[in-house]
Coordinates of C-alpha atoms in Angstrom, one line a residue:
Chain A
M28 CA 46.5 40.4 -14.7
S29 CA 43.5 40.5 -12.6
D30 CA 43.5 38.5 -9.2
P31 CA 42.6 35.2 -9.6
V32 CA 38.8 34.4 -8.4
L33 CA 39.8 30.8 -7.3
A34 CA 43.5 29.9 -6.3
T35 CA 45.2 26.6 -4.7
H36 CA 48.6 27.0 -3.1
G37 CA 50.7 24.3 -2.6
L38 CA 47.9 21.6 -2.2
M39 CA 49.1 18.0 -1.4
K40 CA 47.3 14.9 -0.6
S41 CA 48.4 11.6 -0.3
F42 CA 46.4 8.3 0.3
G43 CA 49.1 6.0 2.0
A44 CA 52.4 5.4 0.1
L45 CA 50.0 7.3 -2.8
V46 CA 50.9 10.8 -3.2
A47 CA 47.7 11.9 -5.2
T48 CA 48.1 15.8 -5.0
D49 CA 51.7 17.0 -5.7
D50 CA 52.1 20.2 -5.1
V51 CA 49.1 21.8 -7.3
S52 CA 49.0 25.5 -7.5
I53 CA 46.6 26.5 -10.4
D54 CA 44.6 29.6 -10.2
L55 CA 41.3 30.4 -12.5
R56 CA 41.1 34.1 -13.2
P57 CA 37.9 36.3 -13.9
G58 CA 36.1 35.6 -17.6
E59 CA 38.3 32.6 -18.2
I60 CA 37.6 28.5 -18.7
H61 CA 40.7 26.9 -17.1
A62 CA 40.5 23.2 -18.0
I63 CA 42.5 20.2 -16.2
I64 CA 43.3 17.5 -18.2
G65 CA 45.3 14.2 -17.6
P66 CA 45.2 10.3 -17.8
N67 CA 43.4 8.2 -16.0
G68 CA 44.5 8.0 -12.2
A69 CA 46.4 11.5 -12.5
G70 CA 44.7 13.0 -9.6
K71 CA 41.7 15.0 -10.9
S72 CA 38.9 14.1 -9.0
T73 CA 40.7 14.1 -6.0
L74 CA 42.2 17.6 -6.9
I75 CA 38.6 18.8 -7.2
S76 CA 37.5 17.3 -4.0
Q77 CA 40.1 19.1 -2.1
I78 CA 39.1 22.5 -3.6
S79 CA 35.1 21.7 -2.8
G80 CA 35.7 20.9 0.4
G81 CA 35.4 17.0 0.4
L82 CA 38.7 16.4 1.1
A83 CA 40.9 17.5 3.4
S84 CA 44.3 18.6 2.4
D85 CA 47.4 17.7 3.9
A86 CA 49.4 20.5 2.9
G87 CA 48.8 24.0 0.9
R88 CA 46.3 26.3 0.5
V89 CA 42.7 26.9 -1.3
E90 CA 41.4 30.3 -1.8
I91 CA 38.1 31.6 -3.1
M92 CA 38.2 35.6 -3.9
G93 CA 41.6 36.3 -1.9
Q94 CA 39.8 34.8 1.1
D95 CA 41.5 31.3 2.9
V96 CA 38.7 28.5 2.9
T97 CA 41.0 25.8 2.9
A98 CA 39.8 25.3 6.8
L99 CA 35.8 25.9 5.9
S100 CA 33.9 23.3 4.9
T101 CA 32.0 22.5 1.8
A102 CA 28.8 24.1 2.7
A103 CA 31.1 27.6 3.9
R104 CA 32.8 27.3 0.6
A105 CA 29.5 27.0 -1.7
R106 CA 28.4 30.4 0.5
A107 CA 31.7 31.5 -0.4
G108 CA 31.0 31.3 -3.9
L109 CA 31.7 28.0 -5.2
G110 CA 29.3 26.2 -7.5
R111 CA 30.3 23.0 -8.0
T112 CA 28.8 20.3 -10.3
F113 CA 29.5 16.5 -10.0
Q114 CA 30.8 13.8 -12.1
I115 CA 28.1 11.1 -11.2
S116 CA 24.6 13.2 -10.9
A117 CA 24.1 13.8 -7.3
L118 CA 20.4 15.2 -7.5
A119 CA 17.6 14.1 -5.2
M120 CA 16.4 11.0 -8.2
E121 CA 12.6 11.2 -6.3
D122 CA 12.4 14.8 -6.2
T123 CA 11.4 16.9 -9.4
V124 CA 13.3 18.9 -11.9
F125 CA 12.0 22.1 -10.0
E126 CA 12.4 20.8 -6.5
N127 CA 16.2 20.0 -6.9
V128 CA 16.7 23.6 -8.4
L129 CA 14.5 24.9 -5.6
L130 CA 17.3 23.3 -3.1
G131 CA 19.7 25.5 -4.9
V132 CA 17.9 28.4 -4.4
I133 CA 17.5 27.6 -0.8
G134 CA 20.6 27.5 -0.4
A135 CA 21.4 30.4 -1.9
T136 CA 18.9 32.6 -0.2
A137 CA 16.9 32.1 3.2
G138 CA 18.3 28.7 4.2
A139 CA 16.4 25.9 5.2
W140 CA 15.1 27.2 8.5
A141 CA 11.5 27.8 7.3
M142 CA 9.8 25.0 8.7
F143 CA 5.9 25.9 7.9
S144 CA 5.4 28.3 4.9
P145 CA 5.2 25.9 2.1
V146 CA 7.9 26.9 -0.2
A147 CA 6.9 25.7 -3.5
R148 CA 4.6 28.9 -3.5
N149 CA 7.4 31.3 -2.6
R150 CA 7.2 33.5 -5.9
A151 CA 10.5 34.7 -5.2
L152 CA 12.3 32.3 -5.1
A153 CA 10.3 29.5 -7.6
E154 CA 11.5 32.7 -9.8
R155 CA 14.8 32.2 -9.7
A156 CA 14.3 28.4 -9.6
M157 CA 12.3 28.8 -13.1
A158 CA 15.1 31.8 -14.6
A159 CA 18.1 28.9 -14.0
L160 CA 15.8 26.2 -15.8
D161 CA 15.0 28.5 -18.4
Q162 CA 18.3 29.1 -18.6
V163 CA 19.9 25.8 -19.3
G164 CA 16.4 25.0 -21.3
L165 CA 14.7 22.4 -19.0
A166 CA 11.8 24.6 -17.8
N167 CA 9.3 22.2 -19.7
A168 CA 10.7 19.3 -17.9
K169 CA 10.2 21.2 -14.4
D170 CA 7.7 18.4 -13.3
T171 CA 9.5 15.4 -14.0
R172 CA 11.1 13.5 -11.6
C173 CA 14.9 13.1 -11.5
A174 CA 15.1 9.5 -12.0
D175 CA 12.7 10.0 -15.3
L176 CA 15.5 12.4 -16.8
S177 CA 18.3 11.4 -19.3
H178 CA 21.8 10.8 -18.4
G179 CA 22.3 14.3 -20.1
Q180 CA 18.9 16.4 -19.1
R181 CA 20.4 15.3 -15.3
R182 CA 23.9 17.3 -16.5
Q183 CA 22.0 20.0 -17.2
V184 CA 20.0 20.0 -13.9
E185 CA 23.4 19.7 -12.4
V186 CA 24.3 22.8 -13.9
A187 CA 21.1 25.0 -13.1
V188 CA 21.5 24.0 -9.0
A189 CA 25.2 25.6 -9.9
L190 CA 23.6 28.1 -11.6
T191 CA 20.9 29.2 -8.8
L192 CA 23.9 29.6 -6.5
A193 CA 25.0 32.7 -8.6
P194 CA 28.7 31.4 -7.6
K195 CA 31.8 33.6 -8.2
A196 CA 33.8 30.3 -9.8
F197 CA 31.9 27.3 -11.2
V198 CA 34.1 23.4 -10.8
M199 CA 32.5 21.6 -12.9
D200 CA 33.6 17.3 -12.8
E201 CA 33.0 16.1 -16.1
P202 CA 30.0 17.7 -17.4
M203 CA 30.1 15.7 -20.5
A204 CA 30.3 12.5 -18.8
G205 CA 28.5 10.3 -20.9
L206 CA 26.6 12.8 -23.2
G207 CA 26.0 11.9 -26.9
A208 CA 28.1 13.8 -29.9
E209 CA 24.5 16.1 -30.0
G210 CA 24.4 16.5 -26.1
S211 CA 27.7 17.5 -25.7
K212 CA 28.0 20.1 -28.7
A213 CA 25.1 21.7 -26.9
L214 CA 27.1 21.9 -23.2
T215 CA 29.7 22.8 -24.8
G216 CA 27.7 26.0 -26.8
F217 CA 26.4 26.4 -23.0
L218 CA 29.6 27.0 -20.9
D219 CA 31.4 29.2 -24.0
G220 CA 28.3 31.5 -23.0
L221 CA 28.7 31.2 -19.0
R222 CA 32.1 32.3 -18.7
S223 CA 31.2 35.6 -18.6
E224 CA 29.2 35.0 -15.4
A225 CA 31.6 33.2 -13.9
P226 CA 35.2 31.9 -14.4
I227 CA 35.0 28.2 -15.1
L228 CA 37.2 25.4 -14.0
L229 CA 36.5 22.8 -15.8
V230 CA 37.8 18.9 -15.2
E231 CA 36.8 17.2 -18.9
H232 CA 37.6 14.1 -20.9
D233 CA 36.4 15.2 -24.0
M234 CA 39.1 17.2 -25.7
D235 CA 37.1 18.2 -28.9
A236 CA 34.8 20.1 -26.0
V237 CA 38.5 21.2 -24.0
F238 CA 40.0 22.7 -27.0
A239 CA 37.3 24.3 -28.1
L240 CA 36.4 26.1 -25.0
A241 CA 39.6 26.3 -22.2
D242 CA 41.5 29.4 -22.8
R243 CA 44.0 27.8 -20.3
I244 CA 44.7 24.2 -19.7
S245 CA 46.8 22.4 -17.0
V246 CA 48.0 18.6 -17.7
L247 CA 47.7 16.5 -14.3
V248 CA 50.2 13.5 -14.1
N249 CA 50.6 11.4 -11.1
G250 CA 49.1 14.4 -8.7
Q251 CA 51.7 17.1 -10.4
V252 CA 50.9 20.1 -12.6
I253 CA 53.2 19.3 -15.5
V254 CA 52.5 21.9 -17.5
T255 CA 49.9 24.7 -18.2
G256 CA 49.5 26.7 -21.3
T257 CA 47.1 27.8 -24.3
V258 CA 45.5 25.5 -26.2
A259 CA 47.8 26.0 -29.1
E260 CA 50.7 25.3 -26.5
I261 CA 49.6 22.7 -24.9
R262 CA 48.2 20.8 -28.3
S263 CA 52.4 21.3 -29.3
S264 CA 53.5 20.0 -25.8
D265 CA 56.4 16.9 -26.2
A266 CA 55.5 16.3 -22.0
V267 CA 51.9 16.2 -22.4
R268 CA 52.7 14.0 -25.4
E269 CA 54.6 11.8 -23.5
A270 CA 52.3 11.8 -20.7
Y271 CA 49.6 10.5 -23.0
L272 CA 51.2 8.3 -25.5
G273 CA 54.4 7.1 -23.8
A274 CA 58.0 8.6 -24.3
A275 CA 58.8 8.6 -28.6
P276 CA 61.4 5.5 -29.0
Chain B
M8 CA -6.4 3.6 -7.8
I9 CA -7.7 5.7 -4.5
P10 CA -6.2 9.0 -4.5
E11 CA -3.8 9.6 -1.0
R12 CA -6.0 12.5 0.1
A13 CA -9.5 10.4 0.1
I14 CA -7.3 7.6 2.3
N15 CA -6.1 10.5 4.6
A16 CA -9.8 11.9 5.2
A17 CA -11.4 8.3 5.8
V18 CA -8.5 7.4 8.1
I19 CA -9.7 10.3 9.9
C20 CA -13.1 9.9 9.7
G21 CA -12.5 6.3 10.7
L22 CA -10.6 7.2 14.1
L23 CA -13.4 9.5 15.1
A24 CA -16.2 7.2 13.8
V25 CA -15.1 4.4 16.0
P26 CA -14.9 5.9 19.5
I27 CA -18.3 7.8 18.5
W28 CA -19.8 4.4 18.1
A29 CA -18.4 2.9 21.1
V30 CA -20.0 5.9 23.2
M31 CA -23.4 5.0 21.7
A32 CA -23.1 1.4 22.2
D33 CA -21.4 1.7 25.8
E34 CA -18.2 -0.1 24.9
I35 CA -15.7 1.5 26.8
F36 CA -13.2 -0.6 26.1
T37 CA -13.2 0.2 22.0
I38 CA -12.7 3.6 23.4
T39 CA -9.8 2.7 25.2
L40 CA -8.2 0.3 22.2
T41 CA -8.8 3.5 19.8
T42 CA -6.9 5.4 22.4
R43 CA -4.4 3.2 21.9
A44 CA -3.9 3.2 18.5
V45 CA -3.9 6.7 18.5
I46 CA -1.1 7.7 20.8
L47 CA 0.9 4.7 19.2
A48 CA 0.3 6.3 16.2
L49 CA 1.4 9.6 17.5
A50 CA 4.4 8.2 18.5
A51 CA 5.0 6.5 15.0
V52 CA 4.0 10.4 13.7
G53 CA 7.2 11.5 16.0
L54 CA 9.6 8.8 13.9
N55 CA 8.3 9.2 10.7
I56 CA 9.6 12.6 10.5
A57 CA 13.5 11.5 11.0
L58 CA 12.6 8.1 9.1
G59 CA 10.6 8.7 6.5
I60 CA 11.5 12.7 5.6
G61 CA 15.2 12.4 6.7
G62 CA 15.9 8.8 6.7
L63 CA 17.2 8.2 10.0
V64 CA 16.0 4.5 10.9
S65 CA 16.2 5.5 14.9
F66 CA 16.0 1.6 16.5
G67 CA 16.2 3.6 19.6
H68 CA 13.2 5.6 19.3
A69 CA 11.5 3.8 23.0
V70 CA 14.2 6.4 24.0
F71 CA 11.9 9.1 23.9
F72 CA 8.3 7.0 24.6
G73 CA 10.2 6.1 27.7
L74 CA 11.0 9.6 28.9
G75 CA 7.4 10.8 28.2
G76 CA 6.2 8.2 30.5
Y77 CA 8.7 8.6 33.4
A78 CA 8.8 12.4 33.0
M79 CA 4.8 11.9 33.9
G80 CA 5.4 8.7 36.2
I81 CA 7.9 11.2 38.4
L82 CA 6.0 14.1 38.2
A83 CA 2.6 12.5 39.0
F84 CA 4.6 10.3 41.8
H85 CA 5.9 13.0 43.5
A86 CA 1.8 14.8 43.5
Q87 CA 0.8 11.9 44.9
T88 CA 2.7 11.4 47.8
F89 CA 2.9 14.9 48.6
T90 CA 7.0 14.6 48.5
P91 CA 8.9 17.5 46.8
L92 CA 10.5 16.1 43.9
D93 CA 14.6 16.9 44.5
L94 CA 16.5 18.5 42.0
G95 CA 19.8 19.1 43.4
L96 CA 19.6 22.8 43.6
V97 CA 15.8 23.3 44.0
S98 CA 13.3 20.9 44.6
V99 CA 9.7 21.2 42.9
N100 CA 6.4 20.3 43.8
G101 CA 5.1 17.4 41.6
T102 CA 1.9 18.2 39.1
K103 CA -1.3 16.0 38.2
S104 CA -1.9 19.2 35.1
M105 CA -1.3 17.4 31.9
P106 CA -0.2 20.4 30.3
V107 CA 2.9 20.8 32.6
I108 CA 3.5 17.3 32.2
W109 CA 3.3 17.5 28.1
V110 CA 6.0 20.3 28.3
V111 CA 8.0 18.7 30.9
A112 CA 7.8 15.5 28.7
T113 CA 8.5 17.1 25.4
A114 CA 10.8 20.0 26.6
V115 CA 13.1 16.8 28.3
S116 CA 12.7 14.4 24.9
A117 CA 13.6 16.8 22.7
L118 CA 16.8 17.7 25.2
A119 CA 18.0 13.8 25.0
A120 CA 17.2 13.8 21.0
W121 CA 19.8 16.7 20.6
V122 CA 22.1 15.1 22.8
I123 CA 21.5 11.6 21.5
G124 CA 21.5 13.0 17.4
L125 CA 24.7 14.9 18.5
L126 CA 26.7 11.5 18.9
S127 CA 24.7 9.2 16.4
L128 CA 24.7 11.4 13.4
R129 CA 27.7 11.0 12.8
T130 CA 27.4 7.4 12.0
T131 CA 25.2 6.5 9.1
G132 CA 23.4 3.4 8.0
V133 CA 23.9 0.1 10.1
Y134 CA 26.1 1.9 12.5
F135 CA 23.2 4.5 13.2
I136 CA 20.7 1.5 13.8
M137 CA 23.4 0.2 16.8
I138 CA 24.3 3.4 18.0
T139 CA 20.7 4.4 18.7
L140 CA 19.8 0.9 20.0
A141 CA 22.3 1.5 22.4
F142 CA 20.9 4.6 23.2
G143 CA 18.1 2.7 24.5
Q144 CA 18.9 -0.3 26.1
M145 CA 21.3 2.4 28.5
F146 CA 18.0 3.9 29.4
F147 CA 16.2 0.7 29.6
Y148 CA 19.0 -0.8 32.2
F149 CA 18.9 2.6 33.9
T150 CA 15.8 2.2 34.7
I151 CA 14.9 -1.3 35.6
S152 CA 17.6 0.1 38.1
W153 CA 15.9 3.0 39.4
S154 CA 14.6 1.9 42.7
A155 CA 13.2 4.9 43.6
Y156 CA 10.6 5.0 40.9
G157 CA 9.7 1.2 41.0
G158 CA 12.5 -0.6 39.1
E159 CA 11.7 -3.2 37.3
D160 CA 8.2 -3.2 38.7
G161 CA 7.6 0.5 37.4
M162 CA 5.0 2.6 38.9
S163 CA 1.5 3.1 39.3
I164 CA -0.3 6.0 39.3
Y165 CA -4.1 6.2 40.5
V166 CA -5.8 8.5 39.2
R167 CA -5.4 9.7 35.8
N168 CA -4.1 13.6 35.3
G169 CA -5.9 16.1 34.8
F170 CA -6.8 18.5 32.0
P171 CA -8.5 22.0 32.5
G172 CA -12.2 22.0 31.6
L173 CA -12.7 18.3 31.0
N174 CA -13.0 15.2 33.0
T175 CA -10.0 13.0 31.9
L176 CA -10.6 10.0 33.5
V177 CA -14.4 9.9 30.9
P178 CA -12.6 7.5 28.2
I179 CA -14.2 9.7 25.4
Q180 CA -12.4 12.9 26.7
F181 CA -9.1 11.5 26.9
F182 CA -9.2 10.2 23.6
G183 CA -10.3 13.7 22.2
L184 CA -7.2 14.8 23.9
C185 CA -4.9 12.1 22.5
F186 CA -6.7 12.6 18.6
A187 CA -6.1 16.6 19.0
A188 CA -2.3 15.7 19.6
L189 CA -2.1 13.5 17.0
C190 CA -3.8 16.0 14.8
L191 CA -1.5 18.8 15.7
A192 CA 1.1 16.5 14.8
L193 CA 0.1 15.5 11.4
L194 CA -0.5 19.0 10.4
L195 CA 3.1 19.9 11.5
Q196 CA 4.5 17.1 9.6
W197 CA 2.3 18.2 6.4
R198 CA 3.7 21.4 6.8
L199 CA 7.1 20.4 7.7
R200 CA 7.3 18.5 4.3
G201 CA 6.7 21.7 2.3
S202 CA 8.8 24.0 3.9
A203 CA 12.3 25.0 3.1
F204 CA 13.4 22.8 5.5
G205 CA 11.1 19.8 4.6
L206 CA 12.5 19.8 1.0
A207 CA 16.6 20.7 1.8
L208 CA 15.6 17.5 4.9
N209 CA 14.3 15.0 1.9
A210 CA 17.0 16.1 -0.4
A211 CA 19.6 15.3 2.7
R212 CA 18.3 11.7 2.6
Q213 CA 18.6 11.3 -1.1
T214 CA 22.2 13.5 -1.4
P215 CA 23.7 14.7 1.3
E216 CA 26.6 15.9 -1.3
R217 CA 24.3 18.1 -3.0
V218 CA 22.6 19.7 0.1
E219 CA 26.3 20.8 1.1
T220 CA 27.3 22.1 -1.9
V221 CA 24.3 24.3 -2.5
G222 CA 25.7 25.9 1.1
L223 CA 23.2 24.1 3.8
N224 CA 24.9 21.3 6.5
P225 CA 23.4 18.4 6.3
M226 CA 24.0 17.6 9.8
R227 CA 21.9 20.2 11.4
L228 CA 19.0 19.8 9.0
K229 CA 18.8 16.1 10.2
L230 CA 19.4 16.8 14.0
L231 CA 17.0 19.4 14.0
A232 CA 14.5 16.6 12.4
F233 CA 16.3 14.4 15.3
V234 CA 15.2 17.0 17.8
I235 CA 11.5 17.5 16.9
S236 CA 11.0 13.8 15.7
G237 CA 11.8 12.9 19.9
A238 CA 9.7 15.7 21.3
I239 CA 6.7 14.5 19.0
T240 CA 7.3 10.4 20.3
G241 CA 8.1 11.9 24.2
L242 CA 4.6 13.5 24.3
A243 CA 2.9 10.2 23.0
G244 CA 4.9 8.2 26.4
A245 CA 3.2 10.9 28.2
L246 CA -0.4 10.0 26.8
F247 CA 0.4 6.6 26.9
A248 CA 1.6 6.7 30.6
D249 CA -1.7 8.3 31.3
L250 CA -3.8 6.2 29.7
N251 CA -2.4 3.2 31.5
R252 CA -2.1 5.0 34.4
F253 CA 1.3 2.7 34.7
V254 CA 5.0 3.6 33.8
S255 CA 7.6 0.9 33.8
P256 CA 11.0 0.3 32.1
T257 CA 9.4 -1.5 28.9
M258 CA 8.3 1.9 27.9
F259 CA 12.1 1.9 26.9
S260 CA 12.5 -1.6 25.7
W261 CA 13.7 -2.1 21.8
Q262 CA 10.9 -4.2 20.9
L263 CA 8.9 -0.7 21.6
S264 CA 11.4 1.1 19.1
G265 CA 10.9 -2.0 16.7
E266 CA 7.1 -1.7 16.3
L267 CA 7.4 1.6 16.2
I268 CA 9.1 1.0 12.7
I269 CA 7.1 -1.9 11.5
L270 CA 3.9 0.7 12.3
I271 CA 5.3 2.9 9.4
I272 CA 6.4 0.3 7.4
I273 CA 3.0 -1.3 7.4
G274 CA 1.2 2.1 6.8
G275 CA 3.9 3.4 4.3
V276 CA 7.0 4.8 5.0
G277 CA 6.9 8.8 4.9
R278 CA 3.3 9.2 3.7
L279 CA 1.8 11.4 6.2
M280 CA -0.9 8.8 7.8
G281 CA 1.8 5.9 7.1
P282 CA 2.0 5.7 10.9
V283 CA -1.8 5.8 11.7
I284 CA -3.2 3.4 9.4
G285 CA -0.1 1.3 10.5
A286 CA -1.1 1.9 14.4
A287 CA -4.5 1.1 13.5
I288 CA -4.0 -2.3 12.3
F289 CA -1.6 -2.8 15.0
V290 CA -3.4 -2.5 17.2
A291 CA -6.3 -4.0 15.7
L292 CA -4.6 -7.1 15.6
E293 CA -3.2 -7.0 18.9
H294 CA -6.7 -7.4 20.2
W295 CA -8.2 -10.0 17.7
L296 CA -5.1 -12.4 17.1
G297 CA -3.8 -11.6 20.9
G298 CA -7.6 -12.8 21.9
L299 CA -6.9 -16.3 19.7
T300 CA -3.9 -16.7 20.1
D301 CA -0.3 -16.2 22.7
F302 CA 1.8 -16.2 19.2
W303 CA 0.0 -13.4 17.5
H304 CA 3.4 -11.7 16.3
V305 CA 3.8 -14.4 14.5
W306 CA 1.0 -13.3 12.1
L307 CA 2.0 -10.0 12.6
G308 CA 5.1 -11.2 11.0
A309 CA 3.5 -12.8 8.2
I310 CA 2.0 -9.6 7.6
L311 CA 5.2 -7.3 7.4
L312 CA 6.7 -10.0 5.3
L313 CA 3.8 -9.8 3.0
I314 CA 4.0 -5.9 3.0
V315 CA 7.7 -5.8 2.1
L316 CA 7.6 -8.3 -0.5
F317 CA 4.5 -7.1 -2.4
G318 CA 3.1 -4.0 -1.3
R319 CA 6.3 -1.8 -1.1
G320 CA 4.9 1.6 0.3
G321 CA 2.7 0.0 2.5
V322 CA -0.6 -0.2 2.8
I323 CA -1.1 3.2 1.4
G324 CA 1.4 2.1 -1.4
L325 CA -1.0 -0.9 -2.4
L326 CA -4.4 1.6 -2.2
T327 CA -2.7 4.0 -4.3
G328 CA -0.8 2.3 -6.9
K329 CA 1.9 4.7 -6.3
A330 CA 5.1 2.8 -4.2
G331 CA 6.6 6.5 -3.3
P332 CA 7.4 9.1 -2.0
H333 CA 10.2 6.7 -1.6
V334 CA 10.8 2.8 -0.8

């Protein structure tokens, strides 16, 4: 078995008496899509924040390519190879699609300290941004302001920004949220191909997508991973059925 | 609707035409008024970089305006009294040279902006407004009690400082210097806005989480913007002091911080020429309405109210018919 790209070891987080993340150890291997599912309030968003750096952990470690990044900031983790997308699109709404994606390229390459040269006329950067937009199929909307995009298109921009970072691992927080059946299907197809570029840690509510995509699934309940397994194992797991539907009488 | 470029060009031409007309008509006071508008515009261009692009609503930019003013005042005071300026380890002579004063004024303001920014940028929203206001009041009360440099009464500089090759006592020549400084600051803001830094800063205002997830530090972007902003406003303070040949604690007053914000809102937040239009309107109102009534601020308030309610995007927003870049 090859070394994991992304791993957590004994991750903990409490908010007062509420234990949101309870001893979570998961890993993401090269080429796979590892889905994290669980009922509402299971602690999925907290876990994602701890992994990407928005939330400090009480205990435990986060590793990217074997490097301990627990003490690093969100920005430093991004530079270490984490490509994160948000559940609620965190795009610069007043800016165009191109500018949003260009921001990713700036972050991934030169940094933002060039103050006098017009960035939009930088060929190399623009080409990288356009390549990412081509990949998600949004090239023709490049001059649209993000505020004027449909919900589904914003999700595509989110993914395009993550692509510009050429990350070692993607962490996607409910990319299907709010998409119609068509959009969901299209994005599922896209993510399926994306795993060859970098593995994806996928938090998702859309079970059709999860079962279609995931190589492995971890089920999070009350902050604990109750089971990790293949799609078939999860489908037939009593513990999972209990967590979602309640114990059989 | 009028394209923004045309408005920008018209504003610059207007700012040049008025004093040229005034020279021909021998209306010296009009030149002084225009110079005042240009200097206030310069101060507001500084603030516009922090507020307009970076979203940092600083209610303490008078700190930098005042520091620029006192940098000029202190250097010129020691030069005109022929007393050395004791800095603890070394003592230096004062100077009446504008270029030297400008360098000191911008450096001191930039340093202050760095320190104030480091502390204030930990907060956002209304807390940021309050903490910057608090810094402004600290400087205000400090200078009031600083008797070595006039305390509450401020100090007069009897002869305007000099610039190599120019006679700064001729109003139109001093205007030219201020106008050149404004143009340079506008050029800087324009280039900044189009650069990688400007794009990232503009994104950091809207969505700091996004900026972090692409590996950039939004705090550092904002801090640098705040330093540049403070340095420009500091330069304006030095010029303002030279215009009046007088420095006093009112340069640090919170009213001045508020006026700079008002200038920007009137003209258009984040718009290149927003501060310039705002300053021109402000100085014109101050002159015409101030001549009619001591309570002219009431009318300024009414205009501000109308613009905020109906003209989102300021005067430039009204003229271009586009509320953006952001309101």
